[in-house]
Coordinates of C-alpha atoms and ligand atoms in Angstrom, one line a residue:
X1 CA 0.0 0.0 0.0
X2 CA 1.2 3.1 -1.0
X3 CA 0.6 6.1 1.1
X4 CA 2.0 9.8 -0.1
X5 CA 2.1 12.5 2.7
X6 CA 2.1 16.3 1.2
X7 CA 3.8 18.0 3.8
X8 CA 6.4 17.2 6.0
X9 CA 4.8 19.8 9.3
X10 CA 3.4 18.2 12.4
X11 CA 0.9 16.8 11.1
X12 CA 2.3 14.7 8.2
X13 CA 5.5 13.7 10.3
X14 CA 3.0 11.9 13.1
X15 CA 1.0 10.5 10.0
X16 CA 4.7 9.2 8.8
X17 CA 5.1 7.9 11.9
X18 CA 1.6 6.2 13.5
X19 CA 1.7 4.4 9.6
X20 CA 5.3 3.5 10.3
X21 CA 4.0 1.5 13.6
X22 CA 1.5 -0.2 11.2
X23 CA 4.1 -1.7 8.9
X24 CA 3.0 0.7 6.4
X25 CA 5.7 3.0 5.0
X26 CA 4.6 6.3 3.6
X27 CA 6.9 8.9 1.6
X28 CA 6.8 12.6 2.8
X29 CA 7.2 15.5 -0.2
X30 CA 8.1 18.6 1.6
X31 CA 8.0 21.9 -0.2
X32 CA 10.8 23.2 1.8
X33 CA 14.7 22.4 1.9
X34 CA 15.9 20.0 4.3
X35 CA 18.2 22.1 6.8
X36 CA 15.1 24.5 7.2
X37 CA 14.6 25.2 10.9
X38 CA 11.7 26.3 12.7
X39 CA 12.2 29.1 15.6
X40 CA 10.4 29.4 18.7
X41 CA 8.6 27.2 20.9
X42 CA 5.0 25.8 21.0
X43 CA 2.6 24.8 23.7
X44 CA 1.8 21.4 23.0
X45 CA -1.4 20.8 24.6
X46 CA -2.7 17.4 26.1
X47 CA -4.3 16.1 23.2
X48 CA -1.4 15.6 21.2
X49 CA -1.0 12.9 23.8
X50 CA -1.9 10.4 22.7
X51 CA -0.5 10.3 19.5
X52 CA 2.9 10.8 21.0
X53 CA 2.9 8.1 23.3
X54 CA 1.6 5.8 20.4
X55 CA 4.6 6.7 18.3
X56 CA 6.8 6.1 21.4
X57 CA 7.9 10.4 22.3
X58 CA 5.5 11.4 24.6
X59 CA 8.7 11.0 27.0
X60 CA 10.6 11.9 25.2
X61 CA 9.1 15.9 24.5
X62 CA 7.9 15.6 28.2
X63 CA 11.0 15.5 29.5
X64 CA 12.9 17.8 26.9
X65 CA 10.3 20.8 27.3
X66 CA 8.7 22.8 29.9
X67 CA 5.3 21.5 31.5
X68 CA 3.1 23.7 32.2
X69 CA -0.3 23.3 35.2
X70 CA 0.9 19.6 35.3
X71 CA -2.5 17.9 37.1
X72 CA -2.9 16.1 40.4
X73 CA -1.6 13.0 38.6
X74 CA 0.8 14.8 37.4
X75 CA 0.2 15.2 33.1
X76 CA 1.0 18.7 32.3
X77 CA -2.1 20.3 30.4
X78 CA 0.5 21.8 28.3
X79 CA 3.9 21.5 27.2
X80 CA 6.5 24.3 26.2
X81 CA 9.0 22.9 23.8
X82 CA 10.7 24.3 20.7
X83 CA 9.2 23.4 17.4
X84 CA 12.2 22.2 15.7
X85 CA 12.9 19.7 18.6
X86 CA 9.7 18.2 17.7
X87 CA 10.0 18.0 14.1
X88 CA 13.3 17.1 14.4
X89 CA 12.4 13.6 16.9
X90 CA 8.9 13.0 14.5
X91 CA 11.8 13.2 11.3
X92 CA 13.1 9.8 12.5
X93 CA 13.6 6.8 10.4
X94 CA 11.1 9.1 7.8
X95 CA 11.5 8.9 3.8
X96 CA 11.0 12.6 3.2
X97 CA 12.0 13.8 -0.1
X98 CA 12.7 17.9 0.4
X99 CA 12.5 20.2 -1.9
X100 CA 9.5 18.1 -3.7
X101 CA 6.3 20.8 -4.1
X102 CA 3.1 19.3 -5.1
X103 CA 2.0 20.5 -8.1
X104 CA -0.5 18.4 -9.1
X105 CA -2.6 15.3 -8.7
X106 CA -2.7 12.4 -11.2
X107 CA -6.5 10.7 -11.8
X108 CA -8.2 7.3 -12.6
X109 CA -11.9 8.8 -13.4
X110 CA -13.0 10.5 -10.6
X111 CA -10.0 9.0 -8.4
X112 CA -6.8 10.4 -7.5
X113 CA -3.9 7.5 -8.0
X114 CA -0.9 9.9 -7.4
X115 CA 0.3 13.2 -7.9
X116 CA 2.6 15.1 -9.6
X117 CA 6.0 17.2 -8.0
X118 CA 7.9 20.5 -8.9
X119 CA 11.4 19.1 -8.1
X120 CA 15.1 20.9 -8.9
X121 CA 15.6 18.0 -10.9
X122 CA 12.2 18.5 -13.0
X123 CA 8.6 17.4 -12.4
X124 CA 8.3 13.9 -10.8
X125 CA 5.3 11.7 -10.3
X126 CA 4.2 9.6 -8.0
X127 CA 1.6 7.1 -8.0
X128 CA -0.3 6.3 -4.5
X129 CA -3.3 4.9 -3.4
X130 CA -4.1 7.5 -0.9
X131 CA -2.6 11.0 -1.4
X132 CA -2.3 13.0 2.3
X133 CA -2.6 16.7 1.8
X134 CA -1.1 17.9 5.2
X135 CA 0.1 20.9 3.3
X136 CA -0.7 23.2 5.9
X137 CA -3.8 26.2 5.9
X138 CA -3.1 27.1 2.3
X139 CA -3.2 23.7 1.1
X140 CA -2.6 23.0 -2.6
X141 CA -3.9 19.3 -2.1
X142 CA -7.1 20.4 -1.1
X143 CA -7.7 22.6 -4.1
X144 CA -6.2 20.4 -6.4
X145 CA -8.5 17.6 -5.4
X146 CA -12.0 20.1 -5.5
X147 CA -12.6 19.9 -1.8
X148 CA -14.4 23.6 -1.1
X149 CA -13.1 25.3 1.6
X150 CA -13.8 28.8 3.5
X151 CA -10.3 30.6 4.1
X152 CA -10.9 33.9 6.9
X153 CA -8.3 35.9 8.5
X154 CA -8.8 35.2 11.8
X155 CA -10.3 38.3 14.1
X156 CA -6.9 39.4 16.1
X157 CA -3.4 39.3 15.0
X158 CA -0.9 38.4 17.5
X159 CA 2.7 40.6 18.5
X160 CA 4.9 38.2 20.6
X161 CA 8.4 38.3 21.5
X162 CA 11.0 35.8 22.3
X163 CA 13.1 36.1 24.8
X164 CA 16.7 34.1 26.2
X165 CA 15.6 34.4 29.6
X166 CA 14.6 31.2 31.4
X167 CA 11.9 32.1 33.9
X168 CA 10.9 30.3 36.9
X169 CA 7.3 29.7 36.0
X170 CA 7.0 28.4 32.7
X171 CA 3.0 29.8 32.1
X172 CA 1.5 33.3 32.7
X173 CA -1.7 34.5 31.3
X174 CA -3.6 38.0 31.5
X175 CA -7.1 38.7 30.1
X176 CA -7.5 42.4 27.9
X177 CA -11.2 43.8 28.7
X178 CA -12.6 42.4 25.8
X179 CA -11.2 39.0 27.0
X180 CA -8.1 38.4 24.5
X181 CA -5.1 37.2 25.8
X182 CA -1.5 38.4 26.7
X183 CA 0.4 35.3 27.8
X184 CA 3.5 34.2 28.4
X185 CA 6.0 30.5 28.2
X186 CA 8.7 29.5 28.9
X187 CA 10.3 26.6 26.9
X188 CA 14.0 25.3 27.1
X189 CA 15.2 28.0 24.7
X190 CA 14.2 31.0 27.1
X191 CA 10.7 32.5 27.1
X192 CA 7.9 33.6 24.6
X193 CA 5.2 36.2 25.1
X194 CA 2.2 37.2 22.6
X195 CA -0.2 40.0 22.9
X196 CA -4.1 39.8 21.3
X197 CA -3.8 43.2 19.4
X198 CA -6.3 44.6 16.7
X199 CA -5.2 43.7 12.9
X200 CA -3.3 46.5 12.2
X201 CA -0.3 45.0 10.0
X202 CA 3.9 44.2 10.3
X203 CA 4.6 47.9 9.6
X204 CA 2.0 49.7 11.7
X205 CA 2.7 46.8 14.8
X206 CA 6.4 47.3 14.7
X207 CA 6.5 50.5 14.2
X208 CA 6.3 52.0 18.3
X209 CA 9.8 49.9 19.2
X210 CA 10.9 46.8 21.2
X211 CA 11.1 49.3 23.9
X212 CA 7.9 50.7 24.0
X213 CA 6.5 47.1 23.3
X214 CA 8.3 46.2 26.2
X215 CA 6.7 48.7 28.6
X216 CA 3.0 48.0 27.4
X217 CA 3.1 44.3 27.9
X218 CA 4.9 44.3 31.1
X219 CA 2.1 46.4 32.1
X220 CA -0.7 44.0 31.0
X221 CA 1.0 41.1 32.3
X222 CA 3.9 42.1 35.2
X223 CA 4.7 38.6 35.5
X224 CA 6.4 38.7 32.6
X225 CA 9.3 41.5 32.8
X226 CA 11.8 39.0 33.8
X227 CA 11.7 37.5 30.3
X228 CA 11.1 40.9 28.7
X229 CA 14.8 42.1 30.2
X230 CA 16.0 39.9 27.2
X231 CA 14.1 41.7 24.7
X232 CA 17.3 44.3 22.8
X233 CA 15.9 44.7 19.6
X234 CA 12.8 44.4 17.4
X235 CA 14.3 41.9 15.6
X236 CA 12.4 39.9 18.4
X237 CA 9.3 40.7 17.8
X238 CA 7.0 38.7 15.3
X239 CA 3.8 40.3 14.5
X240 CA 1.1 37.7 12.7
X241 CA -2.1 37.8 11.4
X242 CA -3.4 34.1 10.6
X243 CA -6.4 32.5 8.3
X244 CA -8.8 29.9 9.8
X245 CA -10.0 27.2 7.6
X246 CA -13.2 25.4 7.5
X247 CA -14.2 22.8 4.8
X248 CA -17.3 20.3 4.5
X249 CA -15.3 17.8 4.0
X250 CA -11.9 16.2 4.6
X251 CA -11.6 13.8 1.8
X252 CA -12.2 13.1 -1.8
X253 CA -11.6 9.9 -3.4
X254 CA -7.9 8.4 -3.1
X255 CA -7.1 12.0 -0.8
X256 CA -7.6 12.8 3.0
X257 CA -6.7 16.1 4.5
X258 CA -5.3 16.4 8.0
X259 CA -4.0 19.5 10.5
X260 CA -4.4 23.4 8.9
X261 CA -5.1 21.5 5.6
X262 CA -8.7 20.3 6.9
X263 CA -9.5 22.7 9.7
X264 CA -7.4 25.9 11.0
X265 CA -8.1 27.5 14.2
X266 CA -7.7 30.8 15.4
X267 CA -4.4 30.3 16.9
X268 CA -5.4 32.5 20.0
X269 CA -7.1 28.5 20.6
X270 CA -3.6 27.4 21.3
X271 CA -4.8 24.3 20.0
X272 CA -4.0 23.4 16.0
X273 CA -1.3 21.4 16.9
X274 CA -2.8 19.0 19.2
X275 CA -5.9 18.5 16.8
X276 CA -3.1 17.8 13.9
X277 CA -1.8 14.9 15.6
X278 CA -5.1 13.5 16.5
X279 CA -6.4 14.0 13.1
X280 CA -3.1 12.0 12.0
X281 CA -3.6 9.3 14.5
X282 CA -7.1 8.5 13.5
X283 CA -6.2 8.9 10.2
X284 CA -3.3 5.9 10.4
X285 CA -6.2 3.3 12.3
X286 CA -8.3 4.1 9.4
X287 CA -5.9 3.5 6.8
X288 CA -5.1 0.5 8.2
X289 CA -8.1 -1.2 9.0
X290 CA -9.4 0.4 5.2
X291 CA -9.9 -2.6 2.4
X292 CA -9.0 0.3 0.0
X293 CA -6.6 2.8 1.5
X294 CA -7.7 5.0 -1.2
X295 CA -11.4 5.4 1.0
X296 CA -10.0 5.2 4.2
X297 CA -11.0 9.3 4.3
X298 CA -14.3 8.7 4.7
X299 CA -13.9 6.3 7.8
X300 CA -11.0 8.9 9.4
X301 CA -13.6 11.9 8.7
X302 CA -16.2 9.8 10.2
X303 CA -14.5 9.1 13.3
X304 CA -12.5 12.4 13.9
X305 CA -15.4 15.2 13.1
X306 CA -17.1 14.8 16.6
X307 CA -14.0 15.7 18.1
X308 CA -12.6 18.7 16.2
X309 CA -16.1 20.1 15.5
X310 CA -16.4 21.9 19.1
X311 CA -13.0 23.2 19.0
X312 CA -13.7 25.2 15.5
X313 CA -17.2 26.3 16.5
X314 CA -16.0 27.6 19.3
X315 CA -12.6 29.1 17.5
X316 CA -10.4 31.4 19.4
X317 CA -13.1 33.4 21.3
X318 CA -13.3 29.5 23.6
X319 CA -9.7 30.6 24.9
X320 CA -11.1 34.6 26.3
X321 CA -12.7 34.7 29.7
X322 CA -15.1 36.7 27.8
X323 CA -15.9 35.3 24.9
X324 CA -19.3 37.6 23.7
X325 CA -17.1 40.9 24.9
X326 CA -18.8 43.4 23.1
X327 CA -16.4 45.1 20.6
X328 CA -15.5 48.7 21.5
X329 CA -12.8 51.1 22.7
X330 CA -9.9 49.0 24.4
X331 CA -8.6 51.0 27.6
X332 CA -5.8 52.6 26.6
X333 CA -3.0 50.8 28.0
X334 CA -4.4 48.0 26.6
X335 CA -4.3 49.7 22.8
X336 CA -1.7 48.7 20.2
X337 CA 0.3 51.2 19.1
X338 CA -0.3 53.1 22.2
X339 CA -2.3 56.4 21.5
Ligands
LIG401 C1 1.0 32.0 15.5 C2 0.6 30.6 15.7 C3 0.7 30.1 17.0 C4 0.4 28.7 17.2 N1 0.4 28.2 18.5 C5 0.0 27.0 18.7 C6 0.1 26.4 20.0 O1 0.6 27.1 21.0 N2 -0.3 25.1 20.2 C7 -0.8 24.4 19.2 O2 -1.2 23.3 19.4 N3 -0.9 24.9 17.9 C8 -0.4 26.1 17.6 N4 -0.5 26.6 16.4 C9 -0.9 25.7 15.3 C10 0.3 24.9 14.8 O3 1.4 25.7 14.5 C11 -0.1 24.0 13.6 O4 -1.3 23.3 13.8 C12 1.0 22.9 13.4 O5 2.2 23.6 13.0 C13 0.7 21.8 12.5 O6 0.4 22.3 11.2 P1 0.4 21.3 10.0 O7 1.4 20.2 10.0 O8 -1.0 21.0 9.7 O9 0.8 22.4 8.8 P2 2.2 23.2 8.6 O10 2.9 23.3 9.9 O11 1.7 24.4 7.9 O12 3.0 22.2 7.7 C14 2.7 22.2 6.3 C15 3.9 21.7 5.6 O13 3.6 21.5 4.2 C16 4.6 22.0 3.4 N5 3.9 22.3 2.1 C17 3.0 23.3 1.8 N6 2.6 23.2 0.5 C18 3.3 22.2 0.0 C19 3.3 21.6 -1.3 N7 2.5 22.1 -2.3 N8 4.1 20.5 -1.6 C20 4.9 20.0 -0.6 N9 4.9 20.5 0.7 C21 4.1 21.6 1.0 C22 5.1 23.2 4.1 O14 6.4 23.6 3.7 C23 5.0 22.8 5.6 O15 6.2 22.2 6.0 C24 -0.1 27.9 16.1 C25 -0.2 28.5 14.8 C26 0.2 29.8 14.6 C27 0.1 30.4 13.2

């Protein structure tokens, strides 16, 4: 059985791997070259579980990152780990072909039977029985295969910073008056902080200064100026506006979508991650138990809608304290750039 991942993010590395522990060995095309690195951390919430501890890391990234609000049996709700160190332990024993970009996908009727890749050595195909797009929030895949979905830019952009400085308690969170976050992680590499603002753009965000920035969010959230002494330039600040995806469907004949391909979430959710490896784990049962791989979507989307539909009807306002706010004027130490 041929199975060909489009991606090689989160998503499609746990796919990789939970097919891997099925004796099923997929390839991974990834866009991108293969020293590419990934800065920052993440907070890995708890149900990217237990996909990890199926693939054999949930150890593994417990004990390398930062737990955060660990329960009375001790599970942290959330861990704080660099991104890279999780690609980099989900890359192992992989086939991922770099530099591959999906251009394409190749058709028997109605069904897909492979696809087609923008290489630097020329196009290459590739015939599968089930193409994977986990090609991330703008997925090609899901065009390519006619699979409808609604792309919005999601209601608040997000200006974090990142910080050297290890700080004593890895999680910090502050509500705005409309009930958007400021929050604050630590991870292995130092400490991260983002602030909910208003969709303003890079140029406009950036423009006050690391200083300035520095001063408001210490305000909002005092519990992080420890972290935000390591703040020297703006080259640490990353301003970002993200789109949310919704489609009716998550598969198409010989194709499955999983992660930001099938369903991106405001990120204020903190949650897209831990959905991506579910949607991957569910996806790897159903491929496996499938008498054609090439319909195992429909069984995967059966199973795995019930449990990601809450999360995007709620989106990012289920992360606010206040989640019906009524919009108006923010306060204004709360207002980004300051008046
Ligand atoms: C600002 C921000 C903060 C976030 N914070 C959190 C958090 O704290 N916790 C959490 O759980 N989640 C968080 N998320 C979500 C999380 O980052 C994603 O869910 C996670 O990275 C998995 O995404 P993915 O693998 O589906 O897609 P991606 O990570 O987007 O991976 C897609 C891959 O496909 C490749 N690709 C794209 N097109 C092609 C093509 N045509 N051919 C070949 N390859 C292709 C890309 O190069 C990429 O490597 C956050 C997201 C954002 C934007």
């Amino acid at each position: 059985m041929q199975v060909t991942i489009v991606g090689g993010g989160m998503a499609g590395l746990v796919l990789a791997r939970a097919l891997a522990g099925r004796g099923i060995t997929p390839t991974v095309l990834e866009a991108a070259p293969g020293d590419r690195t990934i800065p920052g951390p993440i907070m890995l919430p708890y149900q990217a579980y237990d996909a990890l501890r199926e693939i054999g890391l949930y150890e593994t990234i417990r004990s390398a990152g930062r737990e955060i609000a660990p329960a009375a049996d001790g599970t942290p709700v959330a861990i704080g780990i660099g991104r890279q160190f999780i690609i980099d332990q989900l890359r192992e024993g992989v086939r991922i072909e770099h530099l591959h970009r999906v251009i394409d996908l190749l058709r028997d009727g109605e069904r897909v039977v492979g696809l087609r890749a923008a290489t630097p050595a020329g196009e290459r195909d590739f015939s599968a029985d089930l193409v994977v797009g986990a090609d991330g929030a703008h997925s090609n895949v899901r065009g390519l295969a006619g699979i409808s979905a609604t792309l919005s830019a999601a209601p608040t952009a997000s200006l974090s910073f990142r910080s050297p400085v290890m700080i004593e308690e890895p999680f910090a969170m502050a509500y705005q008056s409309d009930g958007r976050q400021v929050g604050l992680l630590g991870w292995p590499g130092g400490a991260a902080g983002w602030w909910q603002i208003d969709r303003i753009g890079r140029d406009a965000a950036l423009a006050p200064g690391y200083e300035a920035y520095c001063a408001g969010f210490a305000r909002l959230l005092p519990a992080a100026a420890p972290a935000l002494t390591g703040v020297r330039s703006d080259e640490q600040l990353i301003y970002r506006e993200a789109t949310e995806v919704r489609c009716e469907q998550w598969w198409a004949p010989g194709v499955a979508l999983i992660g930001e391909a099938a369903h991106a979430i405001d990120p204020e959710a903190g949650i897209g991650a831990g959905l991506g490896f579910g949607d991957a784990q569910a996806l790897a049962v159903a491929v496996a138990q499938a008498p054609d791989a090439g319909l195992a979507g429909e069984t995967y989307e059966h199973w795995r809608r019930p449990a990601v539909a809450p999360y995007e009807h709620v989106g990012g306002a289920g992360a606010r304290l206040i989640p019906d706010a009524p919009a108006g004027e923010r306060p204004a130490h709360e207002r980004w750039p300051p008046a």
